[in-house]
CSV table of C-alpha atoms (C1' of nucleotides) in Angstrom, one decimal:
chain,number,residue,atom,x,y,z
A,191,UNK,CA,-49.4,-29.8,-41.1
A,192,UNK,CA,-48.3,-28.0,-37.9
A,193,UNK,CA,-48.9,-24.7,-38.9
A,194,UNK,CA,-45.7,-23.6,-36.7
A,195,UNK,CA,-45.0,-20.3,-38.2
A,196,UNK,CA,-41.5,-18.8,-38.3
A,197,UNK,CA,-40.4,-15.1,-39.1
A,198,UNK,CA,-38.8,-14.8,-43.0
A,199,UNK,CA,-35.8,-16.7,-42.2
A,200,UNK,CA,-32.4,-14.1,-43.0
A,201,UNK,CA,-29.8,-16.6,-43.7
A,202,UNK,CA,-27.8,-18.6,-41.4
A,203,UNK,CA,-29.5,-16.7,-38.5
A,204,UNK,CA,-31.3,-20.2,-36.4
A,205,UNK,CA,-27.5,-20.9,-35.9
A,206,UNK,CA,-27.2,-18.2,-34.0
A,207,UNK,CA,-30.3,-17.5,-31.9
A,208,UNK,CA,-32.3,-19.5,-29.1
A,209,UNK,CA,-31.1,-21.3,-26.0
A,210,UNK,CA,-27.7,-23.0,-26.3
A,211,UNK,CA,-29.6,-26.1,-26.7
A,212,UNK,CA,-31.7,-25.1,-30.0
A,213,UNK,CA,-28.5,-23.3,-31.3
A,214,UNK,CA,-26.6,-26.6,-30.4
A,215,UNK,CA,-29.5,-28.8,-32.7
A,216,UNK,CA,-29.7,-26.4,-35.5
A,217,UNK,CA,-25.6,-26.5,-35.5
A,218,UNK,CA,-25.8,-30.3,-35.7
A,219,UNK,CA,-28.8,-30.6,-38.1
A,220,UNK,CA,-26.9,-28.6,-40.6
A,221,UNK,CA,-23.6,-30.2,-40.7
A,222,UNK,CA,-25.3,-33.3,-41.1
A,223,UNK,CA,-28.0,-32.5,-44.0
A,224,UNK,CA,-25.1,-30.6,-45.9
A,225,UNK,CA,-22.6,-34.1,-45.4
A,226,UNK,CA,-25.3,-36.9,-46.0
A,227,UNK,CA,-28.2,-35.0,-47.3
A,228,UNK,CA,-32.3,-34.9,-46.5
A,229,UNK,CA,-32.9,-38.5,-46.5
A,230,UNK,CA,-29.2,-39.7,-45.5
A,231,UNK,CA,-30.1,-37.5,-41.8
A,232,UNK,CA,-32.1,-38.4,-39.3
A,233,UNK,CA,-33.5,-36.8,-36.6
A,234,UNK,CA,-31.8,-39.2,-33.6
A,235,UNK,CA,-28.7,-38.9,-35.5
A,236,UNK,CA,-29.0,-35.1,-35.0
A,237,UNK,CA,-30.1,-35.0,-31.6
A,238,UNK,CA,-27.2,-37.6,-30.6
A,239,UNK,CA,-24.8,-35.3,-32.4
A,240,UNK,CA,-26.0,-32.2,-30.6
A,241,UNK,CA,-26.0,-34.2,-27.3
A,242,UNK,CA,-30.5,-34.1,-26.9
A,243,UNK,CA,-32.9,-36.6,-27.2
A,244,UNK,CA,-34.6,-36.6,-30.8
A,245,UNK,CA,-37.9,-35.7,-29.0
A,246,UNK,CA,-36.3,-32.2,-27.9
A,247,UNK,CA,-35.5,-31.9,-31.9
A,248,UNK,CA,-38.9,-31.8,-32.8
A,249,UNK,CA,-40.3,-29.6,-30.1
A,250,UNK,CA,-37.9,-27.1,-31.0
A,251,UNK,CA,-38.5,-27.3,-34.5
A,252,UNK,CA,-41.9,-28.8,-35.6
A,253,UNK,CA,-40.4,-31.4,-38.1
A,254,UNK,CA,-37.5,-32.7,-39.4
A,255,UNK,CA,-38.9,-30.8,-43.0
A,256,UNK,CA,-39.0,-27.1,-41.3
A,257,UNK,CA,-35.8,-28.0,-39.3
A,258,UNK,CA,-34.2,-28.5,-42.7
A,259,UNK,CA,-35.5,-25.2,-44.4
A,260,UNK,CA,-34.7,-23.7,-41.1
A,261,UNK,CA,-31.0,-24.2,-40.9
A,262,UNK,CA,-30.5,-25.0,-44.7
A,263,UNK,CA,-30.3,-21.5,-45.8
A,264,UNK,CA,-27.5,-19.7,-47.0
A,265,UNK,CA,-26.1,-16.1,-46.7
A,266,UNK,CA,-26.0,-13.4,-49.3
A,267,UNK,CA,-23.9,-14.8,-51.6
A,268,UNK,CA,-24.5,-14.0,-56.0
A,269,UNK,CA,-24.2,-10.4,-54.6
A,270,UNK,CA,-20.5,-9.8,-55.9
A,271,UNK,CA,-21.3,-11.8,-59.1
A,272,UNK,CA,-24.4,-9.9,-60.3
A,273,UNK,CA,-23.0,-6.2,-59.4
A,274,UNK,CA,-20.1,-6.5,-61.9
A,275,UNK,CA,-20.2,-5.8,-65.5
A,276,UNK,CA,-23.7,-6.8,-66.8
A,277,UNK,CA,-22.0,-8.8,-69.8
A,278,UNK,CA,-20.1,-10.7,-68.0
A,279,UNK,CA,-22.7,-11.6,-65.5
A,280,UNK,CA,-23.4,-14.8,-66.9
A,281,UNK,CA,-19.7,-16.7,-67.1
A,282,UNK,CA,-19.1,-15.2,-63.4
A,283,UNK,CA,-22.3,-16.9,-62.3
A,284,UNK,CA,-21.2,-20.3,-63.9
A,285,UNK,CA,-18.0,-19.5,-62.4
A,286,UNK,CA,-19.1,-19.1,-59.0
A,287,UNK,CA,-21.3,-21.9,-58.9
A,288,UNK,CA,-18.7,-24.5,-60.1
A,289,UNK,CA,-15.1,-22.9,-57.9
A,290,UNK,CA,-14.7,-25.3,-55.1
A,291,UNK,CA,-13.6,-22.5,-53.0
A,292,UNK,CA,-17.4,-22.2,-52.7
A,293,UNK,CA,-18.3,-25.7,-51.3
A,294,UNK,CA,-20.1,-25.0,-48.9
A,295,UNK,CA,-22.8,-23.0,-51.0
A,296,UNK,CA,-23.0,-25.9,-53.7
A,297,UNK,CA,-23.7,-28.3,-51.0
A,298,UNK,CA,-26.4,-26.7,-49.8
A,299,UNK,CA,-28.2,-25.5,-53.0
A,300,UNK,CA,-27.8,-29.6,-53.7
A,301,UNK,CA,-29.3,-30.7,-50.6
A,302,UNK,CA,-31.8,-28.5,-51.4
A,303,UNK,CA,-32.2,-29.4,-54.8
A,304,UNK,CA,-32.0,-33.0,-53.9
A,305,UNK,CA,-34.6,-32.3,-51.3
A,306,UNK,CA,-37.2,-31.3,-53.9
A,307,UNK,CA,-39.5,-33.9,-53.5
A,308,UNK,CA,-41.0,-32.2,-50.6
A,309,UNK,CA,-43.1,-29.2,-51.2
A,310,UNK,CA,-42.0,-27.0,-48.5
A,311,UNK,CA,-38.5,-27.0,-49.6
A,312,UNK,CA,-38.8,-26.5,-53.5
A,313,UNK,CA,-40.7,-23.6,-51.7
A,314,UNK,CA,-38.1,-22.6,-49.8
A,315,UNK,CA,-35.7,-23.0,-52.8
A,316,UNK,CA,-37.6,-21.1,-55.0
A,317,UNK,CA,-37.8,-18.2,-52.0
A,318,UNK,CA,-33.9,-18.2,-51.6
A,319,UNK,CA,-33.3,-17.9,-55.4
A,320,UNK,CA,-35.0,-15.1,-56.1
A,321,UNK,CA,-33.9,-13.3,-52.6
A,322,UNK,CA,-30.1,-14.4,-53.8
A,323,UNK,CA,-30.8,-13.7,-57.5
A,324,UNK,CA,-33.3,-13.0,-59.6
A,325,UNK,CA,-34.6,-9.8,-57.3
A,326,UNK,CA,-31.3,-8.3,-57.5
A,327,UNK,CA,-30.7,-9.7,-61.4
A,328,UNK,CA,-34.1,-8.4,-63.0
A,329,UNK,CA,-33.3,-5.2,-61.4
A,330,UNK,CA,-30.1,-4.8,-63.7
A,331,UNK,CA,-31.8,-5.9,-66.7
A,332,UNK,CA,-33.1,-4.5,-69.6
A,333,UNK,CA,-36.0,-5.1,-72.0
A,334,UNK,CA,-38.8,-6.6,-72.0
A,335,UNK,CA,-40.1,-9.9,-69.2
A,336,UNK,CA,-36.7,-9.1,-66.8
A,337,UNK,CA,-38.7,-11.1,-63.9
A,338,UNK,CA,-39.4,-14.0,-66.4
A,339,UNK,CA,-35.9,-13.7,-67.4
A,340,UNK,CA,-34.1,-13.9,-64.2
A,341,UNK,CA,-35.9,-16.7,-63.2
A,342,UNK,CA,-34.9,-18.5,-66.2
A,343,UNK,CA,-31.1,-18.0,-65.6
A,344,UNK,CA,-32.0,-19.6,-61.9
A,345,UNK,CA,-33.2,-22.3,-63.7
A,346,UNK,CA,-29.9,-22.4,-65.5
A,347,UNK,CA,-28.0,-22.1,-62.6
A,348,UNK,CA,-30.1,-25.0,-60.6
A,349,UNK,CA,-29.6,-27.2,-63.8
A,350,UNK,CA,-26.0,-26.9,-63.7
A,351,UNK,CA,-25.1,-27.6,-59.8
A,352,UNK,CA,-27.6,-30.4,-60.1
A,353,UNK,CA,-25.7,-31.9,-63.1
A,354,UNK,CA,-22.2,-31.1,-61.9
A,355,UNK,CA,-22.0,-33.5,-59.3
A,356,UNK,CA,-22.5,-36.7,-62.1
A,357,UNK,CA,-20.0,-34.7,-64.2
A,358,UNK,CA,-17.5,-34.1,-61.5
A,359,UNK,CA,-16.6,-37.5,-60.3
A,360,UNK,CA,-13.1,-37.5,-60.8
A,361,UNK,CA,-12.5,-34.1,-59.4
A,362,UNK,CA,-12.4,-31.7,-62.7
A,363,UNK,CA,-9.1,-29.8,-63.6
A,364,UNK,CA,-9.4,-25.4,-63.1
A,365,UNK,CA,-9.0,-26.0,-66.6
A,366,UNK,CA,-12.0,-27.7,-67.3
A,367,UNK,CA,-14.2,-26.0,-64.7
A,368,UNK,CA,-12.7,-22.7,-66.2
A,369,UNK,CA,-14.0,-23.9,-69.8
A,370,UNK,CA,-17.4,-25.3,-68.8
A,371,UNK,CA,-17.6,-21.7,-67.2
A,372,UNK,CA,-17.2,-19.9,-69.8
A,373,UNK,CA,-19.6,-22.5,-72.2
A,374,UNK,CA,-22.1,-22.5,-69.8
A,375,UNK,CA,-21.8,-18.8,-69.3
A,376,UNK,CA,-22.7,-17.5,-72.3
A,377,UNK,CA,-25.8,-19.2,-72.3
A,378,UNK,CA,-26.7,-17.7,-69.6
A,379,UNK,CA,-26.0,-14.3,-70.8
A,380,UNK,CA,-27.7,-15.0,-73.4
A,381,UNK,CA,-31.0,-14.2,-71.5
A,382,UNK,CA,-29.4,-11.0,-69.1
A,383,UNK,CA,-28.0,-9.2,-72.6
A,384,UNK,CA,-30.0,-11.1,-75.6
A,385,UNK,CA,-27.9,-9.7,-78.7
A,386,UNK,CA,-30.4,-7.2,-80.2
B,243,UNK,CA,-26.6,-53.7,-51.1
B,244,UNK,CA,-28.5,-56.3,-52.6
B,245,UNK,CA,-26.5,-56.8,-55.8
B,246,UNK,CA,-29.5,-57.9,-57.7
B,247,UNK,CA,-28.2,-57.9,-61.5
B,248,UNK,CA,-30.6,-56.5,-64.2
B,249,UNK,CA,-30.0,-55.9,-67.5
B,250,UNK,CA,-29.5,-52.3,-69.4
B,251,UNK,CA,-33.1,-50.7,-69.0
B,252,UNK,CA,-34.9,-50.3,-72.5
B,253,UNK,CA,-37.7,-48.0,-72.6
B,254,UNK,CA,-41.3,-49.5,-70.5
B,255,UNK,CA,-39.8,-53.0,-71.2
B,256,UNK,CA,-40.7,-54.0,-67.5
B,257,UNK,CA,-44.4,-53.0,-68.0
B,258,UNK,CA,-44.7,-55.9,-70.9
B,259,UNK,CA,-42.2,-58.4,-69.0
B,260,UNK,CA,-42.6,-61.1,-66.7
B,261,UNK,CA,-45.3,-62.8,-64.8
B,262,UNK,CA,-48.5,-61.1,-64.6
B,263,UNK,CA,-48.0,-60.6,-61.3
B,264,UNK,CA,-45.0,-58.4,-61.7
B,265,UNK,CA,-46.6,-56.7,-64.2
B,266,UNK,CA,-49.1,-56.0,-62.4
B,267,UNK,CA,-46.8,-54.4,-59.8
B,268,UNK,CA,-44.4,-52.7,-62.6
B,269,UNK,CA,-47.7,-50.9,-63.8
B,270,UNK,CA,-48.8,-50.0,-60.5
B,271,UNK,CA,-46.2,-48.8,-59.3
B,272,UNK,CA,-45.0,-46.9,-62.4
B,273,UNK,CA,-48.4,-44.9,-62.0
B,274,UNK,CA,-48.3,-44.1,-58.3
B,275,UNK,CA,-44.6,-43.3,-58.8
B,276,UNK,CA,-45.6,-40.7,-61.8
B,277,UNK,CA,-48.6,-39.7,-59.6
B,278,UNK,CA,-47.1,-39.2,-56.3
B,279,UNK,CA,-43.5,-39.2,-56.6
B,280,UNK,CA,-41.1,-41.5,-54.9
B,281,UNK,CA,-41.2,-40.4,-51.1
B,282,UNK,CA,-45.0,-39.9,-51.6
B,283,UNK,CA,-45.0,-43.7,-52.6
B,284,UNK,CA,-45.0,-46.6,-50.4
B,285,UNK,CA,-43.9,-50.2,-50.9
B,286,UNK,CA,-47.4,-51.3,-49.1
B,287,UNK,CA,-49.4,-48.7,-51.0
B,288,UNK,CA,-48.0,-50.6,-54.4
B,289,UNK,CA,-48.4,-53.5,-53.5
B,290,UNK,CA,-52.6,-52.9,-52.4
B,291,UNK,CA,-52.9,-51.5,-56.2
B,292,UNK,CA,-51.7,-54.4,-57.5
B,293,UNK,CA,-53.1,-56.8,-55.4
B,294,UNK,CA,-50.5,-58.6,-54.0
B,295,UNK,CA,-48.5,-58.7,-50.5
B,296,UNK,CA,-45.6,-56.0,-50.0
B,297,UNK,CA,-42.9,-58.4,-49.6
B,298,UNK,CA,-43.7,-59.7,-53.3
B,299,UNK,CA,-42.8,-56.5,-54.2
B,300,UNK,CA,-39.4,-56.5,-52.9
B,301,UNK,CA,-39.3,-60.4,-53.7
B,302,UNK,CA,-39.6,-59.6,-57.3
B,303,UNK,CA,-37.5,-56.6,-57.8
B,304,UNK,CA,-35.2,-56.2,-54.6
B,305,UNK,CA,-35.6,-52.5,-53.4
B,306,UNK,CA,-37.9,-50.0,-53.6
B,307,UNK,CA,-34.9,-47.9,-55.5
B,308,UNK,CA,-34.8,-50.6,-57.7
B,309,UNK,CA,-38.1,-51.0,-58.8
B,310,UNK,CA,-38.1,-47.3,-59.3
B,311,UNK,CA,-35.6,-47.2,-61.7
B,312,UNK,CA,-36.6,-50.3,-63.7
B,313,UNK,CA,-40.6,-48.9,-64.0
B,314,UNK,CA,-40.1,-45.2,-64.3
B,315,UNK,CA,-37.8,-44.7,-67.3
B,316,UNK,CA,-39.0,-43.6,-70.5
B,317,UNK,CA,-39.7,-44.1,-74.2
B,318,UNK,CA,-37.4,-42.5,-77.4
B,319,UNK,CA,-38.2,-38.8,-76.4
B,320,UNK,CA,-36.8,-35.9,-77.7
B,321,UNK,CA,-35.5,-38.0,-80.9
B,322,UNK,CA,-38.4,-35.9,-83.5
B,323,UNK,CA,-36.7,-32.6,-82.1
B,324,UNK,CA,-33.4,-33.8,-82.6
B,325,UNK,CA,-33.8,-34.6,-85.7
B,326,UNK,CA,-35.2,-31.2,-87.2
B,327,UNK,CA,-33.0,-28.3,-88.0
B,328,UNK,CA,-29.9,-27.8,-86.0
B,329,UNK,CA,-30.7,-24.4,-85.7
B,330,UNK,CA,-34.4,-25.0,-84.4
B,331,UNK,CA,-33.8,-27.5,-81.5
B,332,UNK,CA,-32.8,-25.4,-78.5
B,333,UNK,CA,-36.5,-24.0,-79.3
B,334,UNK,CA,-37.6,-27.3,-80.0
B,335,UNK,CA,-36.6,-28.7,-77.0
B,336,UNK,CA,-37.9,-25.7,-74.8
B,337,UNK,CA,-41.2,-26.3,-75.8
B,338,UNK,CA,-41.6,-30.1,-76.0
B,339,UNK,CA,-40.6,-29.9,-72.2
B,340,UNK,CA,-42.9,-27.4,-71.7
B,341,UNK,CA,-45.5,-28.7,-73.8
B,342,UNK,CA,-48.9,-30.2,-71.4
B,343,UNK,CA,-49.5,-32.5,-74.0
B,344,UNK,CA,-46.6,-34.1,-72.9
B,345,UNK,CA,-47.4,-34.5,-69.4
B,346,UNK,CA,-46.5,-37.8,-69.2
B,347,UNK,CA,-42.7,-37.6,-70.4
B,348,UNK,CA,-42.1,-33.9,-67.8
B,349,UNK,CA,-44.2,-36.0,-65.0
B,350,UNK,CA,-41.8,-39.0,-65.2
B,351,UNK,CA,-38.5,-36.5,-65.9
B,352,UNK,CA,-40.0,-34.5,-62.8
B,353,UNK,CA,-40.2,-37.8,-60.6
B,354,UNK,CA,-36.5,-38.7,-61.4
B,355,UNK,CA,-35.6,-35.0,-60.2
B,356,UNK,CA,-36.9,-35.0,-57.2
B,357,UNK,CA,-35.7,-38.4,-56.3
B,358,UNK,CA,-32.2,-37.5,-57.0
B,359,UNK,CA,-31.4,-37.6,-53.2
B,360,UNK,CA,-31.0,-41.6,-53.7
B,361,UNK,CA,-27.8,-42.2,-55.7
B,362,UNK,CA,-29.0,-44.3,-57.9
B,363,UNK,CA,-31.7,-42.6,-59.5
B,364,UNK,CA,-29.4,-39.7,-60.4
B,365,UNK,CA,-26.6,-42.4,-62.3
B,366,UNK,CA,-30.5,-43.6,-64.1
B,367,UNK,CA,-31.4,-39.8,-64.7
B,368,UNK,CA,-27.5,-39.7,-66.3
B,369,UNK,CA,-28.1,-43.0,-67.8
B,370,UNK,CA,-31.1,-41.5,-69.3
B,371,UNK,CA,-29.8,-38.6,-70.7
B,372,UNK,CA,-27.4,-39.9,-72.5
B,373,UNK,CA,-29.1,-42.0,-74.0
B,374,UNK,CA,-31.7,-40.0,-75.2
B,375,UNK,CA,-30.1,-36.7,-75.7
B,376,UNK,CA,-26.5,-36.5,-75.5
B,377,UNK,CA,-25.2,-38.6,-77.6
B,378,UNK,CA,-27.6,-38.6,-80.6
B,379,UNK,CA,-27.7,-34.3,-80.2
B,380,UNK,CA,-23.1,-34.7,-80.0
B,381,UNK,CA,-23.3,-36.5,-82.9
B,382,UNK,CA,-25.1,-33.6,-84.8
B,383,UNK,CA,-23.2,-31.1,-83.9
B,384,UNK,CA,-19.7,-28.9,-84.9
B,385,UNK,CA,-16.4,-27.5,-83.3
B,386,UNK,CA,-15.0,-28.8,-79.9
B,387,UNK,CA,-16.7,-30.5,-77.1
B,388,UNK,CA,-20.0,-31.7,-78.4
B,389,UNK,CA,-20.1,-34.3,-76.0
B,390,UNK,CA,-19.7,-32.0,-73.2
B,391,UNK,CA,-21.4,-29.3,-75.0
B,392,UNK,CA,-24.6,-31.4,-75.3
B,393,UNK,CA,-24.6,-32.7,-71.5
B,394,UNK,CA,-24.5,-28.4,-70.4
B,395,UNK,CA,-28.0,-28.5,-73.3
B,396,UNK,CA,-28.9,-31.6,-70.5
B,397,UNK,CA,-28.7,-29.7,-67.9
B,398,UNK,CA,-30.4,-26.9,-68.8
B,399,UNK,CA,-33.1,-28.9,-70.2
B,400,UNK,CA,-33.4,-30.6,-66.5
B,401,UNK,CA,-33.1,-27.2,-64.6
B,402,UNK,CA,-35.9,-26.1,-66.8
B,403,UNK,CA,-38.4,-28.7,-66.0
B,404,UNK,CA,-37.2,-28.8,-61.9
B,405,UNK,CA,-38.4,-24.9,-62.0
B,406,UNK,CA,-41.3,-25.0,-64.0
B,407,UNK,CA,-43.2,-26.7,-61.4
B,408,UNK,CA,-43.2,-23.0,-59.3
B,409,UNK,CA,-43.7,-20.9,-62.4
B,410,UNK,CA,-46.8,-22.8,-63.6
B,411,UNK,CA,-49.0,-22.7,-60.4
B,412,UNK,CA,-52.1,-21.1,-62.3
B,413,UNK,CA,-51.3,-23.0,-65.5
B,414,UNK,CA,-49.9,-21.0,-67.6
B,415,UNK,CA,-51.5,-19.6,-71.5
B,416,UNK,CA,-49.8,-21.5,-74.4
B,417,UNK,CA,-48.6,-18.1,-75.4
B,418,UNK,CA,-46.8,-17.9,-72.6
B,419,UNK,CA,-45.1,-21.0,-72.6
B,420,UNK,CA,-44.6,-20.3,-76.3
B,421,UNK,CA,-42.9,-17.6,-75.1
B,422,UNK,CA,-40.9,-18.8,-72.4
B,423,UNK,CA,-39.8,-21.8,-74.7
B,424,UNK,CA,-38.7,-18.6,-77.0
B,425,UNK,CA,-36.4,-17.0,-74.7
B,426,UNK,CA,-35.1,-20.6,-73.3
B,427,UNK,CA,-34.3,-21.9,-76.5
B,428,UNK,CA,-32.2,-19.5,-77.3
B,429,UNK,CA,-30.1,-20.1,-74.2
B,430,UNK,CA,-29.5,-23.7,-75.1
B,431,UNK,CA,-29.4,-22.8,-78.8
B,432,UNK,CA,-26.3,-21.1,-77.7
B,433,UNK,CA,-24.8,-23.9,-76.8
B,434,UNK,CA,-25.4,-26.3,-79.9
B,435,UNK,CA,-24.6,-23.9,-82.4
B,436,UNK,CA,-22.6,-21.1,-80.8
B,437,UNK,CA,-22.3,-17.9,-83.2
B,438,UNK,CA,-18.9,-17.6,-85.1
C,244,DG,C1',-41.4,-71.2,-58.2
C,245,DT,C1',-45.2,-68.0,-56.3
C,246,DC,C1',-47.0,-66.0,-53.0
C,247,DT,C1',-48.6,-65.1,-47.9
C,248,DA,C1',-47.8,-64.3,-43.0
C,249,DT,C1',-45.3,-62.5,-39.7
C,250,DA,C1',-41.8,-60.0,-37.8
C,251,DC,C1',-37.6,-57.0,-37.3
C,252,DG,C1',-35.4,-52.6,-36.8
C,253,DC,C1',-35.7,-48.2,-38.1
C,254,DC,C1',-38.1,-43.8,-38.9
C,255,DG,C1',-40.7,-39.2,-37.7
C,256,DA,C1',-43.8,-37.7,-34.4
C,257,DT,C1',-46.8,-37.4,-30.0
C,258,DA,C1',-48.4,-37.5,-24.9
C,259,DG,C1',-47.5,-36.9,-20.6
C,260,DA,C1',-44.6,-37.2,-16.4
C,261,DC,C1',-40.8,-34.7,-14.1
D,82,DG,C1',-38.0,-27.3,-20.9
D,83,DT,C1',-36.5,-31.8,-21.0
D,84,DC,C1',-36.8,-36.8,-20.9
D,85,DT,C1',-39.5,-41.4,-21.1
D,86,DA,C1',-42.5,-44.1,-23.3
D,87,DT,C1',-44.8,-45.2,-27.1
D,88,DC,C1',-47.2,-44.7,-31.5
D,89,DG,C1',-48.2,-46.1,-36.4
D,90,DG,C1',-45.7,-46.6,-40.6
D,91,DC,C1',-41.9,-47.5,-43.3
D,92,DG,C1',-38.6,-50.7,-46.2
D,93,DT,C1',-37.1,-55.1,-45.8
D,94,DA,C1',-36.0,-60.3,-44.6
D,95,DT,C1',-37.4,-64.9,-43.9
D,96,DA,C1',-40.1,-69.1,-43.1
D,97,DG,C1',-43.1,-71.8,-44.9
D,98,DA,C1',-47.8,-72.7,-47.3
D,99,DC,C1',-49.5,-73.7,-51.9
DNA sequence: GTCTATACGCCGATAGAC
DNA sequence: GTCTATCGGCGTATAGAC
């Protein structure tokens, strides 16, 4: 509803720009959505944390929906995955994904996937995923429908952080992450290199 | 919090169950729910449809969570393309997800999705599943970990459906989900009988 | 035992004074 | 710019009428 437009956002940028008191906000707003989640945050609990009344919050930002795509994004990561060999593409992908050295990324790709039933961010999802992914994928690709193609492996990829977290309960061995990996990776690869 | 005990979900059992009152509310609220999704749904808004006060809702089945999870869950999907040839399902199952004529079934799947914020939905959506897929697809198949095998072909099948939502904005030709289902199935065809 | 009426404490969001 | 006051709506609890 209010039309407040903001320039393509370029990663984890809102953190750093604006008055201390908007960089203070967006600083609080996404600690707390990657701990507890869309619905698990609210806006007063934001402003207390960044030390503002939850009025100021929503000035600054519009809504607690466009704060959350503001300050939800994530930086350039995939890159180092989908520049290596193209066959093994798919397994490092998985790989990445599921390492808990990478925390922080999963979190956020599941708030944002647990965010999805509100339009703007399956938007915003969909916008980070091919930036992140299938622009840089499809362009490695060859044969016919690459677009289509690296889209699907998004899928893939959004189907398997979304499922993990059930899976994972009692914190997985390397082992097992290491195996799902590689299971889960040549599925995937199985749309970047189709065996002719 | 409120421990309110119900038995093992069956199918649309709380649709046929009860007074007619509560049947009333379990159909109402399993259409706005499919129609609207579960933030886009309101307790009082149920309620109006089925002509009764709001707090009868709750009365009755003792959160709106709850009443989610009892009214949305499903019939015996996927069983027919589980049954077919091994070889065939990871097709099969592409394009019965795809498949408008099965609106219903990707609308209710879609709903659970995008609720997964709320913890309980997602141990339903898992509860679901399994029930559905997992185990009756493990039992079918060969080598090591089917079970874990046939919860990766769950994933995949769930990361399909959360992304088609953004590929099929000008609903897309039956070839092309044909297609689609083509390429897809092979992915999760990979996975269920994984070449020698 | 069903159901209504009323109310409580949150929520996200707005208007306007400083 | 920032805070105060306040809004309507939400999910939920309870008292009590039928």
């Amino acid at each position: 509803m209010s039309s407040g437009r903001h320039s393509p956002r370029t990663a984890t940028r809102p953190l750093e720009e604006g008055t201390p008191t908007q960089r203070a906000i967006a600083r609080a707003a996404r600690e707390l959505f990657e701990r507890s989640g869309y619905e698990g945050t609210s806006v007063r609990e934001i402003a207390a944390a960044a030390g503002v009344d939850a009025a100021l919050v929503i000035r600054h930002y519009g809504s607690k929906e466009e704060l959350f795509v503001r300050v939800i994004g994530f930086d350039e990561h995939f890159a180092p995955q989908l520049d290596g060999p193209l066959e093994l593409v798919g397994t490092r992908l998985a790989d990445y994904v599921l390492d808990p050295t990478h925390d922080r990324m999963r979190r956020t790709l599941t708030a944002l996937l647990y965010a999805s039933d509100h339009q703007n961010v399956r938007t915003d999802l969909q916008a980070t995923m091919r930036r992140l992914l299938v622009d840089r994928l499809s362009a490695r690709m060859h044969g016919a429908d690459t677009v289509l193609r690296a889209w699907l492996v998004s899928a893939q990829l959004l189907g398997l952080v979304h499922s993990w977290d059930a899976v994972d309960t009692d914190h997985a061995t390397a082992a097992q992450r290491t195996h799902v990996a590689n299971l889960y990776g040549a599925a995937i690869q199985q749309l970047i290199t189709p065996p002719t």
